[in-house]
PDB file of C-alpha atoms in Angstrom:
ATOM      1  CA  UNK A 193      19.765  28.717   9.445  1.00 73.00           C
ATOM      2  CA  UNK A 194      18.074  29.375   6.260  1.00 81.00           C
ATOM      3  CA  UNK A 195      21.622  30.785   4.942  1.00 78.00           C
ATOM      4  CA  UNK A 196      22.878  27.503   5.904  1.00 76.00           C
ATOM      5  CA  UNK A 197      19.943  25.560   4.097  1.00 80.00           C
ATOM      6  CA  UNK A 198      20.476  27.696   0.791  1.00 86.00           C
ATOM      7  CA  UNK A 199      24.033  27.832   0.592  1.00 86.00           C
ATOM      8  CA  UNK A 200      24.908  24.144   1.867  1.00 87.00           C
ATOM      9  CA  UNK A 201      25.982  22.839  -2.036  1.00 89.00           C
ATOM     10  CA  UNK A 202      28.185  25.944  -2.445  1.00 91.00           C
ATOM     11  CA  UNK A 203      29.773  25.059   1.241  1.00 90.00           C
ATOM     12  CA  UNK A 204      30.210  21.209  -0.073  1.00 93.00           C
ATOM     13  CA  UNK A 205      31.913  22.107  -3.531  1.00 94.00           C
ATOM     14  CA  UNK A 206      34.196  23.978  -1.809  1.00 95.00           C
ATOM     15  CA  UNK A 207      35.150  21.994   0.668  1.00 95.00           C
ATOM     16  CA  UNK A 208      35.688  19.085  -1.845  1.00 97.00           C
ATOM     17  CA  UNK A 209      37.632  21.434  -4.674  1.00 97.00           C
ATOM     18  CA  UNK A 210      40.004  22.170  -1.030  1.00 97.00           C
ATOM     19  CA  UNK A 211      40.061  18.701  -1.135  1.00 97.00           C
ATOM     20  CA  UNK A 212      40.492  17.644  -4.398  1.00 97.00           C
ATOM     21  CA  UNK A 213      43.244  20.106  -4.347  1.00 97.00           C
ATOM     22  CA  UNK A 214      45.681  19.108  -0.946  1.00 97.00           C
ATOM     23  CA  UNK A 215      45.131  15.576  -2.940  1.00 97.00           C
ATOM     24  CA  UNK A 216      46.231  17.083  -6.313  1.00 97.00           C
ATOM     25  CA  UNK A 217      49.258  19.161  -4.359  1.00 97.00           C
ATOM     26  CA  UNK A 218      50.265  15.847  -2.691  1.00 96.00           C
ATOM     27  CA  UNK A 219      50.705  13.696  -5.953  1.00 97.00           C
ATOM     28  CA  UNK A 220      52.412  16.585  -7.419  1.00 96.00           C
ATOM     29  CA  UNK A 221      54.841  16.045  -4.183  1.00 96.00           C
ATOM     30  CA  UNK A 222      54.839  12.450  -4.934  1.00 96.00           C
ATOM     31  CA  UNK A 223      55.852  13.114  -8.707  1.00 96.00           C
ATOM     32  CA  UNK A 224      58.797  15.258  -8.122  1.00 95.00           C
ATOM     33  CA  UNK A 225      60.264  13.070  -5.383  1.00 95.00           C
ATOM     34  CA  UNK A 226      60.434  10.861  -7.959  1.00 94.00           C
ATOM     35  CA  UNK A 227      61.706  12.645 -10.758  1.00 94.00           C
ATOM     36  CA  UNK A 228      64.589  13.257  -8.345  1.00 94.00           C
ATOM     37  CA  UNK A 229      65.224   9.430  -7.724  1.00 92.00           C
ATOM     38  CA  UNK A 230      64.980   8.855 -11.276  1.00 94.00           C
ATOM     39  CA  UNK A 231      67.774  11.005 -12.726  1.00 94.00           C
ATOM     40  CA  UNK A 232      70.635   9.422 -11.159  1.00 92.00           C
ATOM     41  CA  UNK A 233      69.070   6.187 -12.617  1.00 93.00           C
ATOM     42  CA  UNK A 234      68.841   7.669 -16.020  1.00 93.00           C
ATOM     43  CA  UNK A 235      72.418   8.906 -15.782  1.00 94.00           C
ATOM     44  CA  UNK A 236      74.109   5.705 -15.244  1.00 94.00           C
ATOM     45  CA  UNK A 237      71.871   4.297 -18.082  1.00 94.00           C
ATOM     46  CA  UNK A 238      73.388   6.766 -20.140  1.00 95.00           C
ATOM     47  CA  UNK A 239      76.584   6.282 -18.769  1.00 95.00           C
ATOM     48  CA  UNK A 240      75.959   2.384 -19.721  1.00 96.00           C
ATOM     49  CA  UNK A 241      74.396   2.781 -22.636  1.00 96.00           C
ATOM     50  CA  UNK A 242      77.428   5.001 -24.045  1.00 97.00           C
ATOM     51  CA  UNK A 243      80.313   2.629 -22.980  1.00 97.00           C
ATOM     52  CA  UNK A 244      77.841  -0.518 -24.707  1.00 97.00           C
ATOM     53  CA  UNK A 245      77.428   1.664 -28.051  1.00 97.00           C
ATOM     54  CA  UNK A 246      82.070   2.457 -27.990  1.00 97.00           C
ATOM     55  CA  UNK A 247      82.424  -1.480 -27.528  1.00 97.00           C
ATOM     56  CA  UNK A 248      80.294  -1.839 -30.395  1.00 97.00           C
ATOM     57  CA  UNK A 249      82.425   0.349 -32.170  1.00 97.00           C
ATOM     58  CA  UNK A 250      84.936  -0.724 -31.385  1.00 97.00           C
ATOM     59  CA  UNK A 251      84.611  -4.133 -32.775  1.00 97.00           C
ATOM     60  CA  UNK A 252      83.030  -3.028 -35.645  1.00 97.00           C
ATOM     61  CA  UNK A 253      86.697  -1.517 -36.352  1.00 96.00           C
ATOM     62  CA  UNK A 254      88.200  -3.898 -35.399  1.00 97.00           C
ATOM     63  CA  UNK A 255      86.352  -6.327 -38.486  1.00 96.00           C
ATOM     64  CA  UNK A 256      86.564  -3.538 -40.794  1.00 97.00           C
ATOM     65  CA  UNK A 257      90.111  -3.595 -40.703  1.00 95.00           C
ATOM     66  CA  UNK A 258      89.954  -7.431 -40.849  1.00 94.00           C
ATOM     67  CA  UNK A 259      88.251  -7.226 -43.935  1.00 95.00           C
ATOM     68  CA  UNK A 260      90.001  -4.590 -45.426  1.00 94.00           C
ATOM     69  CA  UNK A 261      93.534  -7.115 -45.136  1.00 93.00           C
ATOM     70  CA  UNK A 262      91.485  -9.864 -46.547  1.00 92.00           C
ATOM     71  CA  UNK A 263      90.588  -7.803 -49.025  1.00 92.00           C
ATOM     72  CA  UNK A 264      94.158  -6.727 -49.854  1.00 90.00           C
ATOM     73  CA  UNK A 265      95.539  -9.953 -49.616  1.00 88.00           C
ATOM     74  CA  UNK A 266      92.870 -11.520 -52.286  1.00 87.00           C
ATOM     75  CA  UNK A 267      93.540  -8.217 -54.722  1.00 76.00           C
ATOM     76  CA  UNK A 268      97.197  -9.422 -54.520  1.00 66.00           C
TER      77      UNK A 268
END
């Protein structure tokens, strides 16, 4: 009993670092469940992203060369 008495804040930290950990392990859990959901998200933003940025492009083109005839016609 006296061991008991003595020791009992030693018995209560670990108990709450086994704690503290399962609850640590568990939102680690948590975290890469939704890393996992994530990435397909993150690949169709890419995916979305890219075909927004070769529109872009493509009308940028698409007014350079418009200015490039006006520009030839007025140097005529």
């Amino acid at each position: 009993m006296d061991l008991l008495v003595q020791f009992w804040p030693i018995v209560v930290g670990f108990v709450a670092l086994t704690v503290w950990l399962v609850r640590l392990e568990a939102r680690a859990m948590d975290n890469t469940k939704e890393i996992k959901r994530l990435w397909p998200q993150r690949r169709e933003d890419l995916e979305a992203s890219n075909r927004a940025r070769e529109d872009t492009n493509q009308m940028l083109a698409e007014i350079r060369d418009d200015i490039k005839a006006l520009i030839a016609k007025v140097g005529k």
